[in-house]
Amino acid sequence: DEMIRIASRGKDHRSLAQAYKIKGFLHVLEQKIEECLAMYKLSMEQAKLANDGYTLAHVTGLIAGMYQDKGDFDRMIQYFLEGLQVAERYQVDEMIAFLSNCIGEAYSDAGRPISVSLPYYKRALEIENRIQNWQYVGMIWSNIAKDNMLSGNKREAEKAAEQAINYINRKADRAYVYATVTTDIGEMYLGISKYREAEGYLLKSLHIL
C-alpha cells in the first residue's frame, strides 16, 4: 500500500504495475479471488501506460496460473495464450519462452496429446538455448519427458530425461529448479515402471528440498 501511495504521487506507472501485481498475488494466497482479479486489472492498466510488456504478459500468465490452481483448464489455456500474444507483441523473449513452456504444461494438464504441447516446448527451448539458461532448458526437457511418458512413448521419454539431466548438470547448484527437474524425472521413471531409477532421482530431490 505504501508503494502504491508513493508511486501514485509520482505517477510512476511501472512501479504501480509492480505494486498492484504483488498485492494481487497476496490476495491469491488469501484465496480472495475477486480482490486478486481487481488488483491484476489495475496492474495491467498501469503496465499499458508504462509500455511495460513484460509485466503485462506476466500478469496475464498469473491469471492463467490462478485458473490452473482451480482446475479450470479452458480459462487457464485462454489466458496463457493471451499472455503469449502480449509477449510477442512487445517482443519480450524471456516471457515468450516462459509462457510457451506454461502453455505446453497447460495442454498436458488438460489431457491433450504431446503433438499439441510439443511445438510450444520447442519454441521455449529455442529461446532458452540461445540465452544459455541451462537449468530452464533442463526443466523444459523434463516436461517433454513427462508428456512422452503420458503418451506411451517410453523411449522418447527416456531420451528427453537424459537431455534434462545433461542440461541441469551444466549449472548444478542443487537449487529449487534442480530439485523440480529431478522430481519430474523420477515421476517419469515411475510411469514407465523403472523403479530403481525413479527412486534415485526422487531421493536426490528430497535431499535438495
PDB file of C-alpha atoms in Angstrom:
ATOM      1  CA  ASP A   1       0.000   0.000   0.000  1.00  0.00           C
ATOM      2  CA  GLU A   2       2.863   2.366   0.783  1.00  0.00           C
ATOM      3  CA  MET A   3       4.458   1.577  -2.575  1.00  0.00           C
ATOM      4  CA  ILE A   4       1.160   2.371  -4.304  1.00  0.00           C
ATOM      5  CA  ARG A   5       0.865   5.645  -2.376  1.00  0.00           C
ATOM      6  CA  ILE A   6       4.378   6.818  -3.299  1.00  0.00           C
ATOM      7  CA  ALA A   7       4.167   5.661  -6.929  1.00  0.00           C
ATOM      8  CA  SER A   8       0.745   7.319  -7.362  1.00  0.00           C
ATOM      9  CA  ARG A   9       2.117  10.621  -6.105  1.00  0.00           C
ATOM     10  CA  GLY A  10       4.956  10.435  -8.639  1.00  0.00           C
ATOM     11  CA  LYS A  11       2.751   8.992 -11.423  1.00  0.00           C
ATOM     12  CA  ASP A  12       5.227   6.118 -11.697  1.00  0.00           C
ATOM     13  CA  HIS A  13       3.181   3.729 -13.831  1.00  0.00           C
ATOM     14  CA  ARG A  14       5.826   0.983 -13.919  1.00  0.00           C
ATOM     15  CA  SER A  15       6.101   0.864 -10.094  1.00  0.00           C
ATOM     16  CA  LEU A  16       2.322   0.963  -9.768  1.00  0.00           C
ATOM     17  CA  ALA A  17       2.050  -2.009 -12.128  1.00  0.00           C
ATOM     18  CA  GLN A  18       4.507  -3.925  -9.948  1.00  0.00           C
ATOM     19  CA  ALA A  19       2.762  -2.954  -6.695  1.00  0.00           C
ATOM     20  CA  TYR A  20      -0.697  -3.957  -7.912  1.00  0.00           C
ATOM     21  CA  LYS A  21       0.741  -7.244  -9.234  1.00  0.00           C
ATOM     22  CA  ILE A  22       2.261  -8.048  -5.834  1.00  0.00           C
ATOM     23  CA  LYS A  23      -0.913  -7.072  -3.991  1.00  0.00           C
ATOM     24  CA  GLY A  24      -2.937  -9.257  -6.351  1.00  0.00           C
ATOM     25  CA  PHE A  25      -0.674 -12.211  -5.669  1.00  0.00           C
ATOM     26  CA  LEU A  26      -1.084 -11.689  -1.917  1.00  0.00           C
ATOM     27  CA  HIS A  27      -4.848 -11.912  -2.420  1.00  0.00           C
ATOM     28  CA  VAL A  28      -4.324 -15.236  -4.240  1.00  0.00           C
ATOM     29  CA  LEU A  29      -2.559 -16.556  -1.150  1.00  0.00           C
ATOM     30  CA  GLU A  30      -5.570 -15.442   0.905  1.00  0.00           C
ATOM     31  CA  GLN A  31      -7.947 -17.157  -1.572  1.00  0.00           C
ATOM     32  CA  LYS A  32      -9.599 -13.774  -2.286  1.00  0.00           C
ATOM     33  CA  ILE A  33     -10.123 -14.292  -5.993  1.00  0.00           C
ATOM     34  CA  GLU A  34     -12.263 -11.255  -6.811  1.00  0.00           C
ATOM     35  CA  GLU A  35      -9.857  -8.906  -4.987  1.00  0.00           C
ATOM     36  CA  CYS A  36      -6.955 -10.558  -6.809  1.00  0.00           C
ATOM     37  CA  LEU A  37      -8.521 -10.041 -10.232  1.00  0.00           C
ATOM     38  CA  ALA A  38      -9.232  -6.400  -9.377  1.00  0.00           C
ATOM     39  CA  MET A  39      -5.553  -5.822  -8.489  1.00  0.00           C
ATOM     40  CA  TYR A  40      -4.343  -7.653 -11.600  1.00  0.00           C
ATOM     41  CA  LYS A  41      -6.637  -5.494 -13.730  1.00  0.00           C
ATOM     42  CA  LEU A  42      -5.134  -2.338 -12.186  1.00  0.00           C
ATOM     43  CA  SER A  43      -1.640  -3.728 -12.723  1.00  0.00           C
ATOM     44  CA  MET A  44      -2.328  -4.345 -16.405  1.00  0.00           C
ATOM     45  CA  GLU A  45      -3.768  -0.852 -16.851  1.00  0.00           C
ATOM     46  CA  GLN A  46      -0.624   0.688 -15.352  1.00  0.00           C
ATOM     47  CA  ALA A  47       1.645  -1.632 -17.364  1.00  0.00           C
ATOM     48  CA  LYS A  48      -0.015  -0.423 -20.576  1.00  0.00           C
ATOM     49  CA  LEU A  49       0.567   3.199 -19.555  1.00  0.00           C
ATOM     50  CA  ALA A  50       4.222   2.364 -18.846  1.00  0.00           C
ATOM     51  CA  ASN A  51       4.569   0.404 -22.105  1.00  0.00           C
ATOM     52  CA  ASP A  52       5.778  -2.447 -19.890  1.00  0.00           C
ATOM     53  CA  GLY A  53       5.189  -5.553 -21.981  1.00  0.00           C
ATOM     54  CA  TYR A  54       6.978  -7.844 -19.543  1.00  0.00           C
ATOM     55  CA  THR A  55       4.638  -7.064 -16.641  1.00  0.00           C
ATOM     56  CA  LEU A  56       1.575  -7.070 -18.889  1.00  0.00           C
ATOM     57  CA  ALA A  57       2.405 -10.563 -20.165  1.00  0.00           C
ATOM     58  CA  HIS A  58       3.435 -11.785 -16.704  1.00  0.00           C
ATOM     59  CA  VAL A  59       0.192 -10.688 -15.045  1.00  0.00           C
ATOM     60  CA  THR A  60      -1.829 -12.378 -17.787  1.00  0.00           C
ATOM     61  CA  GLY A  61       0.157 -15.539 -17.065  1.00  0.00           C
ATOM     62  CA  LEU A  62      -0.501 -15.173 -13.327  1.00  0.00           C
ATOM     63  CA  ILE A  63      -4.231 -15.031 -14.022  1.00  0.00           C
ATOM     64  CA  ALA A  64      -3.859 -18.216 -16.064  1.00  0.00           C
ATOM     65  CA  GLY A  65      -1.998 -19.839 -13.174  1.00  0.00           C
ATOM     66  CA  MET A  66      -4.793 -18.910 -10.810  1.00  0.00           C
ATOM     67  CA  TYR A  67      -7.312 -20.735 -13.015  1.00  0.00           C
ATOM     68  CA  GLN A  68      -4.850 -23.625 -13.273  1.00  0.00           C
ATOM     69  CA  ASP A  69      -4.971 -23.969  -9.477  1.00  0.00           C
ATOM     70  CA  LYS A  70      -8.779 -24.039  -9.684  1.00  0.00           C
ATOM     71  CA  GLY A  71      -8.729 -26.767 -12.346  1.00  0.00           C
ATOM     72  CA  ASP A  72     -10.403 -24.516 -14.937  1.00  0.00           C
ATOM     73  CA  PHE A  73      -8.364 -25.700 -17.927  1.00  0.00           C
ATOM     74  CA  ASP A  74     -10.277 -23.739 -20.576  1.00  0.00           C
ATOM     75  CA  ARG A  75      -9.679 -20.372 -18.913  1.00  0.00           C
ATOM     76  CA  MET A  76      -6.138 -21.345 -17.989  1.00  0.00           C
ATOM     77  CA  ILE A  77      -5.227 -22.038 -21.620  1.00  0.00           C
ATOM     78  CA  GLN A  78      -7.104 -18.935 -22.812  1.00  0.00           C
ATOM     79  CA  TYR A  79      -5.111 -16.614 -20.541  1.00  0.00           C
ATOM     80  CA  PHE A  80      -1.770 -18.301 -21.221  1.00  0.00           C
ATOM     81  CA  LEU A  81      -2.363 -17.856 -24.963  1.00  0.00           C
ATOM     82  CA  GLU A  82      -3.352 -14.214 -24.432  1.00  0.00           C
ATOM     83  CA  GLY A  83      -0.188 -13.671 -22.385  1.00  0.00           C
ATOM     84  CA  LEU A  84       1.908 -15.180 -25.162  1.00  0.00           C
ATOM     85  CA  GLN A  85       0.314 -12.819 -27.699  1.00  0.00           C
ATOM     86  CA  VAL A  86       1.223  -9.863 -25.465  1.00  0.00           C
ATOM     87  CA  ALA A  87       4.814 -11.080 -25.088  1.00  0.00           C
ATOM     88  CA  GLU A  88       5.063 -11.467 -28.855  1.00  0.00           C
ATOM     89  CA  ARG A  89       3.644  -8.003 -29.467  1.00  0.00           C
ATOM     90  CA  TYR A  90       6.215  -6.426 -27.144  1.00  0.00           C
ATOM     91  CA  GLN A  91       8.945  -8.845 -28.296  1.00  0.00           C
ATOM     92  CA  VAL A  92       9.841  -9.946 -24.757  1.00  0.00           C
ATOM     93  CA  ASP A  93      11.801 -13.147 -25.387  1.00  0.00           C
ATOM     94  CA  GLU A  94      12.013 -14.161 -21.728  1.00  0.00           C
ATOM     95  CA  MET A  95       8.237 -14.104 -21.360  1.00  0.00           C
ATOM     96  CA  ILE A  96       7.700 -15.773 -24.763  1.00  0.00           C
ATOM     97  CA  ALA A  97       9.816 -18.689 -23.555  1.00  0.00           C
ATOM     98  CA  PHE A  98       8.210 -18.779 -20.104  1.00  0.00           C
ATOM     99  CA  LEU A  99       4.636 -18.667 -21.400  1.00  0.00           C
ATOM    100  CA  SER A 100       5.325 -21.134 -24.236  1.00  0.00           C
ATOM    101  CA  ASN A 101       6.524 -23.650 -21.649  1.00  0.00           C
ATOM    102  CA  CYS A 102       3.460 -22.876 -19.487  1.00  0.00           C
ATOM    103  CA  ILE A 103       1.158 -23.491 -22.461  1.00  0.00           C
ATOM    104  CA  GLY A 104       2.820 -26.832 -23.115  1.00  0.00           C
ATOM    105  CA  GLU A 105       2.273 -27.806 -19.477  1.00  0.00           C
ATOM    106  CA  ALA A 106      -1.292 -26.485 -19.595  1.00  0.00           C
ATOM    107  CA  TYR A 107      -2.191 -28.649 -22.594  1.00  0.00           C
ATOM    108  CA  SER A 108      -0.589 -31.636 -20.837  1.00  0.00           C
ATOM    109  CA  ASP A 109      -2.615 -30.957 -17.652  1.00  0.00           C
ATOM    110  CA  ALA A 110      -5.737 -30.737 -19.795  1.00  0.00           C
ATOM    111  CA  GLY A 111      -5.034 -34.210 -21.200  1.00  0.00           C
ATOM    112  CA  ARG A 112      -4.023 -33.142 -24.696  1.00  0.00           C
ATOM    113  CA  PRO A 113      -1.539 -35.347 -26.636  1.00  0.00           C
ATOM    114  CA  ILE A 114       2.129 -34.402 -26.920  1.00  0.00           C
ATOM    115  CA  SER A 115       1.596 -33.387 -30.548  1.00  0.00           C
ATOM    116  CA  VAL A 116      -0.261 -30.340 -29.175  1.00  0.00           C
ATOM    117  CA  SER A 117       2.191 -29.377 -26.427  1.00  0.00           C
ATOM    118  CA  LEU A 118       5.497 -30.163 -28.175  1.00  0.00           C
ATOM    119  CA  PRO A 119       5.573 -27.139 -30.547  1.00  0.00           C
ATOM    120  CA  TYR A 120       5.316 -24.806 -27.539  1.00  0.00           C
ATOM    121  CA  TYR A 121       8.093 -26.645 -25.693  1.00  0.00           C
ATOM    122  CA  LYS A 122      10.300 -26.412 -28.782  1.00  0.00           C
ATOM    123  CA  ARG A 123       9.723 -22.678 -29.025  1.00  0.00           C
ATOM    124  CA  ALA A 124      10.679 -22.217 -25.383  1.00  0.00           C
ATOM    125  CA  LEU A 125      13.762 -24.386 -25.902  1.00  0.00           C
ATOM    126  CA  GLU A 126      14.923 -22.298 -28.857  1.00  0.00           C
ATOM    127  CA  ILE A 127      14.955 -19.101 -26.783  1.00  0.00           C
ATOM    128  CA  GLU A 128      16.389 -20.591 -23.590  1.00  0.00           C
ATOM    129  CA  ASN A 129      19.156 -22.344 -25.551  1.00  0.00           C
ATOM    130  CA  ARG A 130      20.025 -19.083 -27.266  1.00  0.00           C
ATOM    131  CA  ILE A 131      20.473 -17.261 -23.962  1.00  0.00           C
ATOM    132  CA  GLN A 132      22.127 -20.341 -22.387  1.00  0.00           C
ATOM    133  CA  ASN A 133      19.671 -20.587 -19.497  1.00  0.00           C
ATOM    134  CA  TRP A 134      20.641 -24.217 -18.943  1.00  0.00           C
ATOM    135  CA  GLN A 135      18.567 -25.048 -15.876  1.00  0.00           C
ATOM    136  CA  TYR A 136      15.365 -23.921 -17.583  1.00  0.00           C
ATOM    137  CA  VAL A 137      16.357 -25.825 -20.719  1.00  0.00           C
ATOM    138  CA  GLY A 138      16.585 -28.857 -18.438  1.00  0.00           C
ATOM    139  CA  MET A 139      13.173 -28.095 -16.961  1.00  0.00           C
ATOM    140  CA  ILE A 140      11.578 -27.913 -20.413  1.00  0.00           C
ATOM    141  CA  TRP A 141      13.169 -31.230 -21.404  1.00  0.00           C
ATOM    142  CA  SER A 142      11.780 -32.790 -18.210  1.00  0.00           C
ATOM    143  CA  ASN A 143       8.310 -31.599 -19.255  1.00  0.00           C
ATOM    144  CA  ILE A 144       8.829 -33.211 -22.659  1.00  0.00           C
ATOM    145  CA  ALA A 145       9.902 -36.426 -20.922  1.00  0.00           C
ATOM    146  CA  LYS A 146       6.739 -36.410 -18.798  1.00  0.00           C
ATOM    147  CA  ASP A 147       4.490 -35.773 -21.794  1.00  0.00           C
ATOM    148  CA  ASN A 148       6.107 -38.580 -23.769  1.00  0.00           C
ATOM    149  CA  MET A 149       5.612 -40.913 -20.813  1.00  0.00           C
ATOM    150  CA  LEU A 150       1.915 -39.955 -20.610  1.00  0.00           C
ATOM    151  CA  SER A 151       1.582 -40.576 -24.347  1.00  0.00           C
ATOM    152  CA  GLY A 152       3.166 -44.023 -24.028  1.00  0.00           C
ATOM    153  CA  ASN A 153       6.382 -43.081 -25.836  1.00  0.00           C
ATOM    154  CA  LYS A 154       8.769 -44.736 -23.360  1.00  0.00           C
ATOM    155  CA  ARG A 155      11.944 -44.499 -25.441  1.00  0.00           C
ATOM    156  CA  GLU A 156      11.344 -40.824 -26.276  1.00  0.00           C
ATOM    157  CA  ALA A 157      10.592 -40.148 -22.617  1.00  0.00           C
ATOM    158  CA  GLU A 158      13.950 -41.622 -21.563  1.00  0.00           C
ATOM    159  CA  LYS A 159      15.820 -39.706 -24.254  1.00  0.00           C
ATOM    160  CA  ALA A 160      14.220 -36.451 -23.098  1.00  0.00           C
ATOM    161  CA  ALA A 161      15.076 -37.263 -19.474  1.00  0.00           C
ATOM    162  CA  GLU A 162      18.707 -37.763 -20.463  1.00  0.00           C
ATOM    163  CA  GLN A 163      18.666 -34.329 -22.109  1.00  0.00           C
ATOM    164  CA  ALA A 164      17.139 -32.797 -18.980  1.00  0.00           C
ATOM    165  CA  ILE A 165      19.874 -34.201 -16.734  1.00  0.00           C
ATOM    166  CA  ASN A 166      22.585 -33.157 -19.168  1.00  0.00           C
ATOM    167  CA  TYR A 167      21.419 -29.538 -19.131  1.00  0.00           C
ATOM    168  CA  ILE A 168      20.736 -29.117 -15.411  1.00  0.00           C
ATOM    169  CA  ASN A 169      24.155 -30.604 -14.660  1.00  0.00           C
ATOM    170  CA  ARG A 170      25.757 -27.754 -16.601  1.00  0.00           C
ATOM    171  CA  LYS A 171      24.748 -25.484 -13.727  1.00  0.00           C
ATOM    172  CA  ALA A 172      24.222 -27.940 -10.922  1.00  0.00           C
ATOM    173  CA  ASP A 173      23.795 -25.596  -7.962  1.00  0.00           C
ATOM    174  CA  ARG A 174      21.254 -28.017  -6.434  1.00  0.00           C
ATOM    175  CA  ALA A 175      18.680 -25.255  -6.127  1.00  0.00           C
ATOM    176  CA  TYR A 176      14.884 -25.387  -6.452  1.00  0.00           C
ATOM    177  CA  VAL A 177      14.914 -25.773 -10.245  1.00  0.00           C
ATOM    178  CA  TYR A 178      17.290 -28.728  -9.971  1.00  0.00           C
ATOM    179  CA  ALA A 179      15.002 -30.399  -7.434  1.00  0.00           C
ATOM    180  CA  THR A 180      11.948 -29.746  -9.603  1.00  0.00           C
ATOM    181  CA  VAL A 181      13.575 -31.356 -12.629  1.00  0.00           C
ATOM    182  CA  THR A 182      14.798 -34.413 -10.729  1.00  0.00           C
ATOM    183  CA  THR A 183      11.306 -34.826  -9.238  1.00  0.00           C
ATOM    184  CA  ASP A 184       9.759 -34.749 -12.727  1.00  0.00           C
ATOM    185  CA  ILE A 185      12.289 -37.272 -13.994  1.00  0.00           C
ATOM    186  CA  GLY A 186      11.610 -39.516 -11.013  1.00  0.00           C
ATOM    187  CA  GLU A 187       7.884 -39.384 -11.763  1.00  0.00           C
ATOM    188  CA  MET A 188       8.577 -40.149 -15.415  1.00  0.00           C
ATOM    189  CA  TYR A 189      10.579 -43.271 -14.494  1.00  0.00           C
ATOM    190  CA  LEU A 190       7.755 -44.339 -12.168  1.00  0.00           C
ATOM    191  CA  GLY A 191       5.377 -44.013 -15.121  1.00  0.00           C
ATOM    192  CA  ILE A 192       7.424 -46.439 -17.218  1.00  0.00           C
ATOM    193  CA  SER A 193       7.984 -48.842 -14.281  1.00  0.00           C
ATOM    194  CA  LYS A 194      11.727 -48.205 -13.853  1.00  0.00           C
ATOM    195  CA  TYR A 195      11.588 -48.068 -10.088  1.00  0.00           C
ATOM    196  CA  ARG A 196      15.303 -48.121  -9.268  1.00  0.00           C
ATOM    197  CA  GLU A 197      15.935 -45.089 -11.489  1.00  0.00           C
ATOM    198  CA  ALA A 198      12.821 -43.357 -10.119  1.00  0.00           C
ATOM    199  CA  GLU A 199      13.903 -43.867  -6.519  1.00  0.00           C
ATOM    200  CA  GLY A 200      17.366 -42.440  -7.221  1.00  0.00           C
ATOM    201  CA  TYR A 201      16.031 -39.195  -8.673  1.00  0.00           C
ATOM    202  CA  LEU A 202      13.276 -38.781  -6.080  1.00  0.00           C
ATOM    203  CA  LEU A 203      15.730 -39.275  -3.219  1.00  0.00           C
ATOM    204  CA  LYS A 204      18.011 -36.661  -4.808  1.00  0.00           C
ATOM    205  CA  SER A 205      15.060 -34.227  -4.965  1.00  0.00           C
ATOM    206  CA  LEU A 206      14.117 -34.920  -1.368  1.00  0.00           C
ATOM    207  CA  HIS A 207      17.695 -34.290  -0.220  1.00  0.00           C
ATOM    208  CA  ILE A 208      17.838 -30.927  -2.047  1.00  0.00           C
ATOM    209  CA  LEU A 209      14.447 -29.790  -0.778  1.00  0.00           C
TER     210      LEU A 209
END
